[in-house]
């Protein structure tokens, strides 16, 4: 196969070109702009400096690998799986922006916790110390990938705030239900609400993230506004969008795709090039926005390149059975 | 008027070639980001879609003629069965070629590995079998083979087209994470026409067993 063998986490040069705006200035300047805000605001479109509802994003350099080239904004926000708004990649962008309101938005923290509460999203972000930007690889179970600069906060902060009881072993994250505004929910193409789950130690891992923005802008509706789970070492379907409830529970919750097709989608959904999907190989992936006439493909990395951070979570677990 | 148009080979050729050019629109004209994200994937799916459409179309032609023997459009279309059938193979072959490039780029040495994977996955294997059947049917559609095999054998062989259609429907459905309705509206009319043909032939056969056999 025409596959390079990039070192460990490194992405090949053929990886996506950055967004148009991103190209305008040198990458460093751009990042500085995102970090420091106001200085260059004059020639940047309004809203660029806002994360969610006006929170300035600070780039977290620990999660800003310079070898990763972000996928252009138009692809990150125009090529989406969000079945609530249709099953084609082109559906969510128009359909999620026909009057579906994502602000104001309330999210509930419930279950086996010391501090159950309902939060306004903006209050929550403020309470957790604002947003930071991290650039993560994103690998879809359909064997394509992107690199996305997410803004948001580590899920671990929310777990700490919730103060889980010792019997809480899992998180159950539920998305919204709004049949009036979500055509896919009217059709019933999946079981709704969309539910995902994490083990509590996975949720507390440094990489687990709740996104409130992309590219320093508020996260668009089609990407799961205003709160969306991001677990970069897992397949994209783990990243439940537009969360309304985060419940701490004792038993492993069933996640939506696992209910739909248990032999194809598991609870863990860890990116693993050695365990195939029954219908296609997971050994490599198409690069969204890849260069060249035929686009490009690259080798898929174990845990999507985050082996160092997460492999410890799964020691002794049969990853072939627990796919 | 329509029948006259459809009798023309040129018109049918245009109808067959045009859908293949469709991807040029979102890629070069409307710049649809959901297509430009991975243009080759769009081309891959589109070619497979057209192949399915043409396969369902060619199989629908003979029941149409049986059901509506006096309808000039059905008769006109039936003049082009071979052309439509061969073009279904042609699109399927393009679809497969695109798959090879989609998986392995222009590296020819990647092909054995791609085929190995294909054979292991029912989703991909059904596509490969369909292509093989269509290849055999396209080659044997030459007059030489009709004569060489004899009408009866040739007809039996070409009934494999129904097997190909069934496999293609499965293959198309399995390409998505949840069942795509597209498969229904491509193949359900064909099933309905076939059932109607069977009913009609049975009814015709019952009162007068000596009636001349209807063309199939």
mmCIF file with all atom_site columns, N, CA and C in Angstrom, chain A residues 1-2 74-75 78-79 81 83 87-90 93 140-142 144 189-190 257 260 265 276-281 286-290 294 297, chain B residues 31-41 101-107 109-110 113-114 117 120-124 170 173-178:
data_model
loop_
_atom_site.group_PDB
_atom_site.id
_atom_site.type_symbol
_atom_site.label_atom_id
_atom_site.label_alt_id
_atom_site.label_comp_id
_atom_site.label_asym_id
_atom_site.label_entity_id
_atom_site.label_seq_id
_atom_site.pdbx_PDB_ins_code
_atom_site.Cartn_x
_atom_site.Cartn_y
_atom_site.Cartn_z
_atom_site.occupancy
_atom_site.B_iso_or_equiv
_atom_site.pdbx_formal_charge
_atom_site.auth_seq_id
_atom_site.auth_comp_id
_atom_site.auth_asym_id
_atom_site.auth_atom_id
_atom_site.pdbx_PDB_model_num
ATOM 1   N N  . UNK A 1 1   ? 0.842   -1.206  0.000  1.00 0.00 ? 1   UNK A N  1
ATOM 2   C CA . UNK A 1 1   ? 0.000   0.000   0.000  1.00 0.00 ? 1   UNK A CA 1
ATOM 3   C C  . UNK A 1 1   ? 0.867   1.242   0.000  1.00 0.00 ? 1   UNK A C  1
ATOM 4   N N  . UNK A 1 2   ? 0.331   2.310   -0.468 1.00 0.00 ? 2   UNK A N  1
ATOM 5   C CA . UNK A 1 2   ? 1.054   3.571   -0.498 1.00 0.00 ? 2   UNK A CA 1
ATOM 6   C C  . UNK A 1 2   ? 0.938   4.214   0.869  1.00 0.00 ? 2   UNK A C  1
ATOM 7   N N  . UNK A 1 74  ? -13.499 24.118  6.890  1.00 0.00 ? 74  UNK A N  1
ATOM 8   C CA . UNK A 1 74  ? -14.687 23.796  6.080  1.00 0.00 ? 74  UNK A CA 1
ATOM 9   C C  . UNK A 1 74  ? -14.970 22.289  6.055  1.00 0.00 ? 74  UNK A C  1
ATOM 10  N N  . UNK A 1 75  ? -13.926 21.469  6.204  1.00 0.00 ? 75  UNK A N  1
ATOM 11  C CA . UNK A 1 75  ? -14.151 20.023  6.240  1.00 0.00 ? 75  UNK A CA 1
ATOM 12  C C  . UNK A 1 75  ? -14.556 19.568  7.638  1.00 0.00 ? 75  UNK A C  1
ATOM 13  N N  . UNK A 1 78  ? -18.080 20.592  7.751  1.00 0.00 ? 78  UNK A N  1
ATOM 14  C CA . UNK A 1 78  ? -18.953 20.304  6.610  1.00 0.00 ? 78  UNK A CA 1
ATOM 15  C C  . UNK A 1 78  ? -18.997 18.831  6.237  1.00 0.00 ? 78  UNK A C  1
ATOM 16  N N  . UNK A 1 79  ? -18.315 18.001  7.016  1.00 0.00 ? 79  UNK A N  1
ATOM 17  C CA . UNK A 1 79  ? -18.253 16.565  6.743  1.00 0.00 ? 79  UNK A CA 1
ATOM 18  C C  . UNK A 1 79  ? -18.482 15.885  8.085  1.00 0.00 ? 79  UNK A C  1
ATOM 19  N N  . UNK A 1 81  ? -20.748 13.254  10.872 1.00 0.00 ? 81  UNK A N  1
ATOM 20  C CA . UNK A 1 81  ? -21.709 12.223  11.233 1.00 0.00 ? 81  UNK A CA 1
ATOM 21  C C  . UNK A 1 81  ? -22.478 12.713  12.450 1.00 0.00 ? 81  UNK A C  1
ATOM 22  N N  . UNK A 1 83  ? -26.268 11.742  13.181 1.00 0.00 ? 83  UNK A N  1
ATOM 23  C CA . UNK A 1 83  ? -27.445 11.105  12.581 1.00 0.00 ? 83  UNK A CA 1
ATOM 24  C C  . UNK A 1 83  ? -28.754 11.773  12.995 1.00 0.00 ? 83  UNK A C  1
ATOM 25  N N  . UNK A 1 87  ? -28.256 11.114  7.691  1.00 0.00 ? 87  UNK A N  1
ATOM 26  C CA . UNK A 1 87  ? -27.200 10.106  7.666  1.00 0.00 ? 87  UNK A CA 1
ATOM 27  C C  . UNK A 1 87  ? -26.085 10.427  6.670  1.00 0.00 ? 87  UNK A C  1
ATOM 28  N N  . UNK A 1 88  ? -26.287 11.420  5.807  1.00 0.00 ? 88  UNK A N  1
ATOM 29  C CA . UNK A 1 88  ? -25.210 11.793  4.892  1.00 0.00 ? 88  UNK A CA 1
ATOM 30  C C  . UNK A 1 88  ? -24.282 12.794  5.573  1.00 0.00 ? 88  UNK A C  1
ATOM 31  N N  . UNK A 1 89  ? -23.011 12.760  5.179  1.00 0.00 ? 89  UNK A N  1
ATOM 32  C CA . UNK A 1 89  ? -22.039 13.676  5.776  1.00 0.00 ? 89  UNK A CA 1
ATOM 33  C C  . UNK A 1 89  ? -22.409 15.140  5.522  1.00 0.00 ? 89  UNK A C  1
ATOM 34  N N  . UNK A 1 90  ? -23.145 15.378  4.456  1.00 0.00 ? 90  UNK A N  1
ATOM 35  C CA . UNK A 1 90  ? -23.498 16.755  4.120  1.00 0.00 ? 90  UNK A CA 1
ATOM 36  C C  . UNK A 1 90  ? -24.780 17.207  4.826  1.00 0.00 ? 90  UNK A C  1
ATOM 37  N N  . UNK A 1 93  ? -24.778 19.906  8.523  1.00 0.00 ? 93  UNK A N  1
ATOM 38  C CA . UNK A 1 93  ? -24.517 21.339  8.431  1.00 0.00 ? 93  UNK A CA 1
ATOM 39  C C  . UNK A 1 93  ? -25.787 22.142  8.122  1.00 0.00 ? 93  UNK A C  1
ATOM 40  N N  . UNK A 1 140 ? -12.371 8.280   12.704 1.00 0.00 ? 140 UNK A N  1
ATOM 41  C CA . UNK A 1 140 ? -13.730 7.729   12.628 1.00 0.00 ? 140 UNK A CA 1
ATOM 42  C C  . UNK A 1 140 ? -13.646 6.219   12.432 1.00 0.00 ? 140 UNK A C  1
ATOM 43  N N  . UNK A 1 141 ? -14.642 5.501   12.940 1.00 0.00 ? 141 UNK A N  1
ATOM 44  C CA . UNK A 1 141 ? -14.702 4.050   12.784 1.00 0.00 ? 141 UNK A CA 1
ATOM 45  C C  . UNK A 1 141 ? -14.833 3.673   11.301 1.00 0.00 ? 141 UNK A C  1
ATOM 46  N N  . UNK A 1 142 ? -15.263 4.641   10.476 1.00 0.00 ? 142 UNK A N  1
ATOM 47  C CA . UNK A 1 142 ? -15.393 4.409   9.030  1.00 0.00 ? 142 UNK A CA 1
ATOM 48  C C  . UNK A 1 142 ? -14.055 4.528   8.306  1.00 0.00 ? 142 UNK A C  1
ATOM 49  N N  . UNK A 1 144 ? -11.674 7.010   8.335  1.00 0.00 ? 144 UNK A N  1
ATOM 50  C CA . UNK A 1 144 ? -11.142 8.293   7.867  1.00 0.00 ? 144 UNK A CA 1
ATOM 51  C C  . UNK A 1 144 ? -10.720 9.106   9.085  1.00 0.00 ? 144 UNK A C  1
ATOM 52  N N  . UNK A 1 189 ? -33.780 6.878   12.914 1.00 0.00 ? 189 UNK A N  1
ATOM 53  C CA . UNK A 1 189 ? -32.716 6.090   12.277 1.00 0.00 ? 189 UNK A CA 1
ATOM 54  C C  . UNK A 1 189 ? -31.811 5.387   13.291 1.00 0.00 ? 189 UNK A C  1
ATOM 55  N N  . UNK A 1 190 ? -31.784 5.887   14.539 1.00 0.00 ? 190 UNK A N  1
ATOM 56  C CA . UNK A 1 190 ? -31.085 5.221   15.648 1.00 0.00 ? 190 UNK A CA 1
ATOM 57  C C  . UNK A 1 190 ? -31.997 5.298   16.869 1.00 0.00 ? 190 UNK A C  1
ATOM 58  N N  . UNK A 1 257 ? -24.488 2.833   19.468 1.00 0.00 ? 257 UNK A N  1
ATOM 59  C CA . UNK A 1 257 ? -24.063 2.007   18.328 1.00 0.00 ? 257 UNK A CA 1
ATOM 60  C C  . UNK A 1 257 ? -23.906 0.542   18.725 1.00 0.00 ? 257 UNK A C  1
ATOM 61  N N  . UNK A 1 260 ? -27.268 -0.865  18.409 1.00 0.00 ? 260 UNK A N  1
ATOM 62  C CA . UNK A 1 260 ? -27.640 -1.021  17.001 1.00 0.00 ? 260 UNK A CA 1
ATOM 63  C C  . UNK A 1 260 ? -26.993 -2.240  16.360 1.00 0.00 ? 260 UNK A C  1
ATOM 64  N N  . UNK A 1 265 ? -19.803 -2.661  16.828 1.00 0.00 ? 265 UNK A N  1
ATOM 65  C CA . UNK A 1 265 ? -19.376 -1.533  17.643 1.00 0.00 ? 265 UNK A CA 1
ATOM 66  C C  . UNK A 1 265 ? -19.453 -1.919  19.116 1.00 0.00 ? 265 UNK A C  1
ATOM 67  N N  . UNK A 1 276 ? -9.967  -5.517  13.056 1.00 0.00 ? 276 UNK A N  1
ATOM 68  C CA . UNK A 1 276 ? -10.779 -5.036  11.935 1.00 0.00 ? 276 UNK A CA 1
ATOM 69  C C  . UNK A 1 276 ? -12.230 -4.826  12.320 1.00 0.00 ? 276 UNK A C  1
ATOM 70  N N  . UNK A 1 277 ? -12.877 -3.920  11.633 1.00 0.00 ? 277 UNK A N  1
ATOM 71  C CA . UNK A 1 277 ? -14.334 -3.878  11.618 1.00 0.00 ? 277 UNK A CA 1
ATOM 72  C C  . UNK A 1 277 ? -14.765 -5.069  10.757 1.00 0.00 ? 277 UNK A C  1
ATOM 73  N N  . UNK A 1 278 ? -15.929 -5.694  11.069 1.00 0.00 ? 278 UNK A N  1
ATOM 74  C CA . UNK A 1 278 ? -16.311 -6.870  10.261 1.00 0.00 ? 278 UNK A CA 1
ATOM 75  C C  . UNK A 1 278 ? -16.407 -6.575  8.758  1.00 0.00 ? 278 UNK A C  1
ATOM 76  N N  . UNK A 1 279 ? -16.632 -5.305  8.410  1.00 0.00 ? 279 UNK A N  1
ATOM 77  C CA . UNK A 1 279 ? -16.823 -5.023  6.990  1.00 0.00 ? 279 UNK A CA 1
ATOM 78  C C  . UNK A 1 279 ? -15.629 -4.358  6.309  1.00 0.00 ? 279 UNK A C  1
ATOM 79  N N  . UNK A 1 280 ? -14.707 -3.815  7.114  1.00 0.00 ? 280 UNK A N  1
ATOM 80  C CA . UNK A 1 280 ? -13.532 -3.203  6.494  1.00 0.00 ? 280 UNK A CA 1
ATOM 81  C C  . UNK A 1 280 ? -12.338 -3.272  7.443  1.00 0.00 ? 280 UNK A C  1
ATOM 82  N N  . UNK A 1 281 ? -11.171 -3.022  6.872  1.00 0.00 ? 281 UNK A N  1
ATOM 83  C CA . UNK A 1 281 ? -9.946  -3.055  7.662  1.00 0.00 ? 281 UNK A CA 1
ATOM 84  C C  . UNK A 1 281 ? -9.796  -1.739  8.429  1.00 0.00 ? 281 UNK A C  1
ATOM 85  N N  . UNK A 1 286 ? -8.204  7.037   5.535  1.00 0.00 ? 286 UNK A N  1
ATOM 86  C CA . UNK A 1 286 ? -8.176  8.126   4.567  1.00 0.00 ? 286 UNK A CA 1
ATOM 87  C C  . UNK A 1 286 ? -8.021  9.443   5.324  1.00 0.00 ? 286 UNK A C  1
ATOM 88  N N  . UNK A 1 287 ? -7.202  10.324  4.771  1.00 0.00 ? 287 UNK A N  1
ATOM 89  C CA . UNK A 1 287 ? -6.993  11.621  5.393  1.00 0.00 ? 287 UNK A CA 1
ATOM 90  C C  . UNK A 1 287 ? -7.974  12.623  4.780  1.00 0.00 ? 287 UNK A C  1
ATOM 91  N N  . UNK A 1 288 ? -8.843  13.148  5.613  1.00 0.00 ? 288 UNK A N  1
ATOM 92  C CA . UNK A 1 288 ? -9.814  14.117  5.097  1.00 0.00 ? 288 UNK A CA 1
ATOM 93  C C  . UNK A 1 288 ? -9.082  15.403  4.716  1.00 0.00 ? 288 UNK A C  1
ATOM 94  N N  . UNK A 1 289 ? -9.387  15.884  3.503  1.00 0.00 ? 289 UNK A N  1
ATOM 95  C CA . UNK A 1 289 ? -8.676  17.049  2.990  1.00 0.00 ? 289 UNK A CA 1
ATOM 96  C C  . UNK A 1 289 ? -7.261  16.700  2.573  1.00 0.00 ? 289 UNK A C  1
ATOM 97  N N  . UNK A 1 290 ? -7.023  15.416  2.368  1.00 0.00 ? 290 UNK A N  1
ATOM 98  C CA . UNK A 1 290 ? -5.689  14.955  1.978  1.00 0.00 ? 290 UNK A CA 1
ATOM 99  C C  . UNK A 1 290 ? -5.290  15.508  0.617  1.00 0.00 ? 290 UNK A C  1
ATOM 100 N N  . UNK A 1 294 ? -5.606  11.857  -5.924 1.00 0.00 ? 294 UNK A N  1
ATOM 101 C CA . UNK A 1 294 ? -6.359  10.732  -5.377 1.00 0.00 ? 294 UNK A CA 1
ATOM 102 C C  . UNK A 1 294 ? -6.547  10.824  -3.864 1.00 0.00 ? 294 UNK A C  1
ATOM 103 N N  . UNK A 1 297 ? -3.832  8.383   2.159  1.00 0.00 ? 297 UNK A N  1
ATOM 104 C CA . UNK A 1 297 ? -4.149  7.379   3.164  1.00 0.00 ? 297 UNK A CA 1
ATOM 105 C C  . UNK A 1 297 ? -2.926  7.249   4.056  1.00 0.00 ? 297 UNK A C  1
ATOM 106 N N  . UNK B 2 31  ? -18.235 23.006  -5.438 1.00 0.00 ? 31  UNK B N  1
ATOM 107 C CA . UNK B 2 31  ? -17.231 22.889  -4.361 1.00 0.00 ? 31  UNK B CA 1
ATOM 108 C C  . UNK B 2 31  ? -17.853 22.474  -3.039 1.00 0.00 ? 31  UNK B C  1
ATOM 109 N N  . UNK B 2 32  ? -18.607 21.415  -3.076 1.00 0.00 ? 32  UNK B N  1
ATOM 110 C CA . UNK B 2 32  ? -19.273 20.906  -1.875 1.00 0.00 ? 32  UNK B CA 1
ATOM 111 C C  . UNK B 2 32  ? -18.221 20.363  -0.897 1.00 0.00 ? 32  UNK B C  1
ATOM 112 N N  . UNK B 2 33  ? -18.095 20.996  0.293  1.00 0.00 ? 33  UNK B N  1
ATOM 113 C CA . UNK B 2 33  ? -17.048 20.530  1.216  1.00 0.00 ? 33  UNK B CA 1
ATOM 114 C C  . UNK B 2 33  ? -17.200 19.067  1.625  1.00 0.00 ? 33  UNK B C  1
ATOM 115 N N  . UNK B 2 34  ? -18.445 18.572  1.695  1.00 0.00 ? 34  UNK B N  1
ATOM 116 C CA . UNK B 2 34  ? -18.619 17.182  2.107  1.00 0.00 ? 34  UNK B CA 1
ATOM 117 C C  . UNK B 2 34  ? -18.106 16.231  1.033  1.00 0.00 ? 34  UNK B C  1
ATOM 118 N N  . UNK B 2 35  ? -17.987 16.721  -0.209 1.00 0.00 ? 35  UNK B N  1
ATOM 119 C CA . UNK B 2 35  ? -17.412 15.907  -1.286 1.00 0.00 ? 35  UNK B CA 1
ATOM 120 C C  . UNK B 2 35  ? -15.906 16.136  -1.362 1.00 0.00 ? 35  UNK B C  1
ATOM 121 N N  . UNK B 2 36  ? -15.485 17.397  -1.256 1.00 0.00 ? 36  UNK B N  1
ATOM 122 C CA . UNK B 2 36  ? -14.064 17.717  -1.357 1.00 0.00 ? 36  UNK B CA 1
ATOM 123 C C  . UNK B 2 36  ? -13.257 17.160  -0.184 1.00 0.00 ? 36  UNK B C  1
ATOM 124 N N  . UNK B 2 37  ? -13.930 16.850  0.911  1.00 0.00 ? 37  UNK B N  1
ATOM 125 C CA . UNK B 2 37  ? -13.251 16.256  2.065  1.00 0.00 ? 37  UNK B CA 1
ATOM 126 C C  . UNK B 2 37  ? -12.517 14.987  1.649  1.00 0.00 ? 37  UNK B C  1
ATOM 127 N N  . UNK B 2 38  ? -13.127 14.207  0.768  1.00 0.00 ? 38  UNK B N  1
ATOM 128 C CA . UNK B 2 38  ? -12.505 13.007  0.225  1.00 0.00 ? 38  UNK B CA 1
ATOM 129 C C  . UNK B 2 38  ? -13.169 12.702  -1.121 1.00 0.00 ? 38  UNK B C  1
ATOM 130 N N  . UNK B 2 39  ? -12.761 13.432  -2.170 1.00 0.00 ? 39  UNK B N  1
ATOM 131 C CA . UNK B 2 39  ? -13.447 13.318  -3.465 1.00 0.00 ? 39  UNK B CA 1
ATOM 132 C C  . UNK B 2 39  ? -13.495 11.892  -3.999 1.00 0.00 ? 39  UNK B C  1
ATOM 133 N N  . UNK B 2 40  ? -12.412 11.160  -3.765 1.00 0.00 ? 40  UNK B N  1
ATOM 134 C CA . UNK B 2 40  ? -12.350 9.805   -4.310 1.00 0.00 ? 40  UNK B CA 1
ATOM 135 C C  . UNK B 2 40  ? -13.421 8.905   -3.693 1.00 0.00 ? 40  UNK B C  1
ATOM 136 N N  . UNK B 2 41  ? -13.727 9.139   -2.422 1.00 0.00 ? 41  UNK B N  1
ATOM 137 C CA . UNK B 2 41  ? -14.766 8.363   -1.769 1.00 0.00 ? 41  UNK B CA 1
ATOM 138 C C  . UNK B 2 41  ? -16.119 8.648   -2.425 1.00 0.00 ? 41  UNK B C  1
ATOM 139 N N  . UNK B 2 101 ? -7.615  2.162   -6.051 1.00 0.00 ? 101 UNK B N  1
ATOM 140 C CA . UNK B 2 101 ? -6.864  3.412   -5.880 1.00 0.00 ? 101 UNK B CA 1
ATOM 141 C C  . UNK B 2 101 ? -7.174  4.031   -4.515 1.00 0.00 ? 101 UNK B C  1
ATOM 142 N N  . UNK B 2 102 ? -8.419  3.932   -4.097 1.00 0.00 ? 102 UNK B N  1
ATOM 143 C CA . UNK B 2 102 ? -8.850  4.480   -2.807 1.00 0.00 ? 102 UNK B CA 1
ATOM 144 C C  . UNK B 2 102 ? -8.083  3.820   -1.660 1.00 0.00 ? 102 UNK B C  1
ATOM 145 N N  . UNK B 2 103 ? -7.867  2.510   -1.811 1.00 0.00 ? 103 UNK B N  1
ATOM 146 C CA . UNK B 2 103 ? -7.167  1.774   -0.756 1.00 0.00 ? 103 UNK B CA 1
ATOM 147 C C  . UNK B 2 103 ? -5.651  1.876   -0.889 1.00 0.00 ? 103 UNK B C  1
ATOM 148 N N  . UNK B 2 104 ? -5.157  1.769   -2.102 1.00 0.00 ? 104 UNK B N  1
ATOM 149 C CA . UNK B 2 104 ? -3.712  1.617   -2.270 1.00 0.00 ? 104 UNK B CA 1
ATOM 150 C C  . UNK B 2 104 ? -3.025  2.696   -3.071 1.00 0.00 ? 104 UNK B C  1
ATOM 151 N N  . UNK B 2 105 ? -3.730  3.753   -3.445 1.00 0.00 ? 105 UNK B N  1
ATOM 152 C CA . UNK B 2 105 ? -3.122  4.780   -4.282 1.00 0.00 ? 105 UNK B CA 1
ATOM 153 C C  . UNK B 2 105 ? -2.745  4.200   -5.631 1.00 0.00 ? 105 UNK B C  1
ATOM 154 N N  . UNK B 2 106 ? -1.608  4.625   -6.159 1.00 0.00 ? 106 UNK B N  1
ATOM 155 C CA . UNK B 2 106 ? -1.208  4.144   -7.486 1.00 0.00 ? 106 UNK B CA 1
ATOM 156 C C  . UNK B 2 106 ? -0.203  3.013   -7.366 1.00 0.00 ? 106 UNK B C  1
ATOM 157 N N  . UNK B 2 107 ? -0.041  2.510   -6.138 1.00 0.00 ? 107 UNK B N  1
ATOM 158 C CA . UNK B 2 107 ? 0.928   1.454   -5.886 1.00 0.00 ? 107 UNK B CA 1
ATOM 159 C C  . UNK B 2 107 ? 0.338   0.090   -6.247 1.00 0.00 ? 107 UNK B C  1
ATOM 160 N N  . UNK B 2 109 ? 1.649   -2.795  -6.174 1.00 0.00 ? 109 UNK B N  1
ATOM 161 C CA . UNK B 2 109 ? 2.011   -3.894  -5.273 1.00 0.00 ? 109 UNK B CA 1
ATOM 162 C C  . UNK B 2 109 ? 1.060   -4.000  -4.087 1.00 0.00 ? 109 UNK B C  1
ATOM 163 N N  . UNK B 2 110 ? 0.200   -2.995  -3.896 1.00 0.00 ? 110 UNK B N  1
ATOM 164 C CA . UNK B 2 110 ? -0.760  -3.040  -2.787 1.00 0.00 ? 110 UNK B CA 1
ATOM 165 C C  . UNK B 2 110 ? -1.963  -3.919  -3.126 1.00 0.00 ? 110 UNK B C  1
ATOM 166 N N  . UNK B 2 113 ? -2.857  -7.356  -1.290 1.00 0.00 ? 113 UNK B N  1
ATOM 167 C CA . UNK B 2 113 ? -3.312  -7.156  0.084  1.00 0.00 ? 113 UNK B CA 1
ATOM 168 C C  . UNK B 2 113 ? -4.773  -6.679  0.097  1.00 0.00 ? 113 UNK B C  1
ATOM 169 N N  . UNK B 2 114 ? -5.103  -5.810  -0.828 1.00 0.00 ? 114 UNK B N  1
ATOM 170 C CA . UNK B 2 114 ? -6.477  -5.299  -0.907 1.00 0.00 ? 114 UNK B CA 1
ATOM 171 C C  . UNK B 2 114 ? -7.437  -6.441  -1.228 1.00 0.00 ? 114 UNK B C  1
ATOM 172 N N  . UNK B 2 117 ? -7.976  -8.730  1.795  1.00 0.00 ? 117 UNK B N  1
ATOM 173 C CA . UNK B 2 117 ? -8.976  -8.167  2.704  1.00 0.00 ? 117 UNK B CA 1
ATOM 174 C C  . UNK B 2 117 ? -10.377 -8.366  2.136  1.00 0.00 ? 117 UNK B C  1
ATOM 175 N N  . UNK B 2 120 ? -11.961 -11.707 2.664  1.00 0.00 ? 120 UNK B N  1
ATOM 176 C CA . UNK B 2 120 ? -12.309 -12.018 4.048  1.00 0.00 ? 120 UNK B CA 1
ATOM 177 C C  . UNK B 2 120 ? -13.594 -11.350 4.526  1.00 0.00 ? 120 UNK B C  1
ATOM 178 N N  . UNK B 2 121 ? -14.007 -10.271 3.844  1.00 0.00 ? 121 UNK B N  1
ATOM 179 C CA . UNK B 2 121 ? -15.159 -9.503  4.319  1.00 0.00 ? 121 UNK B CA 1
ATOM 180 C C  . UNK B 2 121 ? -16.366 -9.750  3.411  1.00 0.00 ? 121 UNK B C  1
ATOM 181 N N  . UNK B 2 122 ? -17.446 -10.323 3.928  1.00 0.00 ? 122 UNK B N  1
ATOM 182 C CA . UNK B 2 122 ? -18.608 -10.591 3.082  1.00 0.00 ? 122 UNK B CA 1
ATOM 183 C C  . UNK B 2 122 ? -19.074 -9.342  2.326  1.00 0.00 ? 122 UNK B C  1
ATOM 184 N N  . UNK B 2 123 ? -19.007 -8.206  2.987  1.00 0.00 ? 123 UNK B N  1
ATOM 185 C CA . UNK B 2 123 ? -19.423 -6.958  2.325  1.00 0.00 ? 123 UNK B CA 1
ATOM 186 C C  . UNK B 2 123 ? -18.634 -6.734  1.038  1.00 0.00 ? 123 UNK B C  1
ATOM 187 N N  . UNK B 2 124 ? -17.314 -6.930  1.130  1.00 0.00 ? 124 UNK B N  1
ATOM 188 C CA . UNK B 2 124 ? -16.482 -6.666  -0.041 1.00 0.00 ? 124 UNK B CA 1
ATOM 189 C C  . UNK B 2 124 ? -16.511 -7.834  -1.021 1.00 0.00 ? 124 UNK B C  1
ATOM 190 N N  . UNK B 2 170 ? -27.251 -6.411  -1.562 1.00 0.00 ? 170 UNK B N  1
ATOM 191 C CA . UNK B 2 170 ? -26.639 -6.629  -0.250 1.00 0.00 ? 170 UNK B CA 1
ATOM 192 C C  . UNK B 2 170 ? -25.394 -5.761  -0.082 1.00 0.00 ? 170 UNK B C  1
ATOM 193 N N  . UNK B 2 173 ? -26.229 -2.174  0.505  1.00 0.00 ? 173 UNK B N  1
ATOM 194 C CA . UNK B 2 173 ? -26.781 -1.940  1.843  1.00 0.00 ? 173 UNK B CA 1
ATOM 195 C C  . UNK B 2 173 ? -25.673 -1.997  2.894  1.00 0.00 ? 173 UNK B C  1
ATOM 196 N N  . UNK B 2 174 ? -24.724 -2.931  2.713  1.00 0.00 ? 174 UNK B N  1
ATOM 197 C CA . UNK B 2 174 ? -23.673 -3.119  3.714  1.00 0.00 ? 174 UNK B CA 1
ATOM 198 C C  . UNK B 2 174 ? -22.625 -2.014  3.680  1.00 0.00 ? 174 UNK B C  1
ATOM 199 N N  . UNK B 2 175 ? -22.691 -1.161  2.662  1.00 0.00 ? 175 UNK B N  1
ATOM 200 C CA . UNK B 2 175 ? -21.704 -0.082  2.557  1.00 0.00 ? 175 UNK B CA 1
ATOM 201 C C  . UNK B 2 175 ? -21.954 1.017   3.580  1.00 0.00 ? 175 UNK B C  1
ATOM 202 N N  . UNK B 2 176 ? -23.127 0.994   4.190  1.00 0.00 ? 176 UNK B N  1
ATOM 203 C CA . UNK B 2 176 ? -23.478 2.050   5.144  1.00 0.00 ? 176 UNK B CA 1
ATOM 204 C C  . UNK B 2 176 ? -23.612 1.461   6.532  1.00 0.00 ? 176 UNK B C  1
ATOM 205 N N  . UNK B 2 177 ? -23.548 2.358   7.533  1.00 0.00 ? 177 UNK B N  1
ATOM 206 C CA . UNK B 2 177 ? -23.660 1.865   8.901  1.00 0.00 ? 177 UNK B CA 1
ATOM 207 C C  . UNK B 2 177 ? -25.093 1.479   9.251  1.00 0.00 ? 177 UNK B C  1
ATOM 208 N N  . UNK B 2 178 ? -26.055 2.196   8.704  1.00 0.00 ? 178 UNK B N  1
ATOM 209 C CA . UNK B 2 178 ? -27.431 1.747   8.868  1.00 0.00 ? 178 UNK B CA 1
ATOM 210 C C  . UNK B 2 178 ? -28.053 1.595   7.487  1.00 0.00 ? 178 UNK B C  1
#
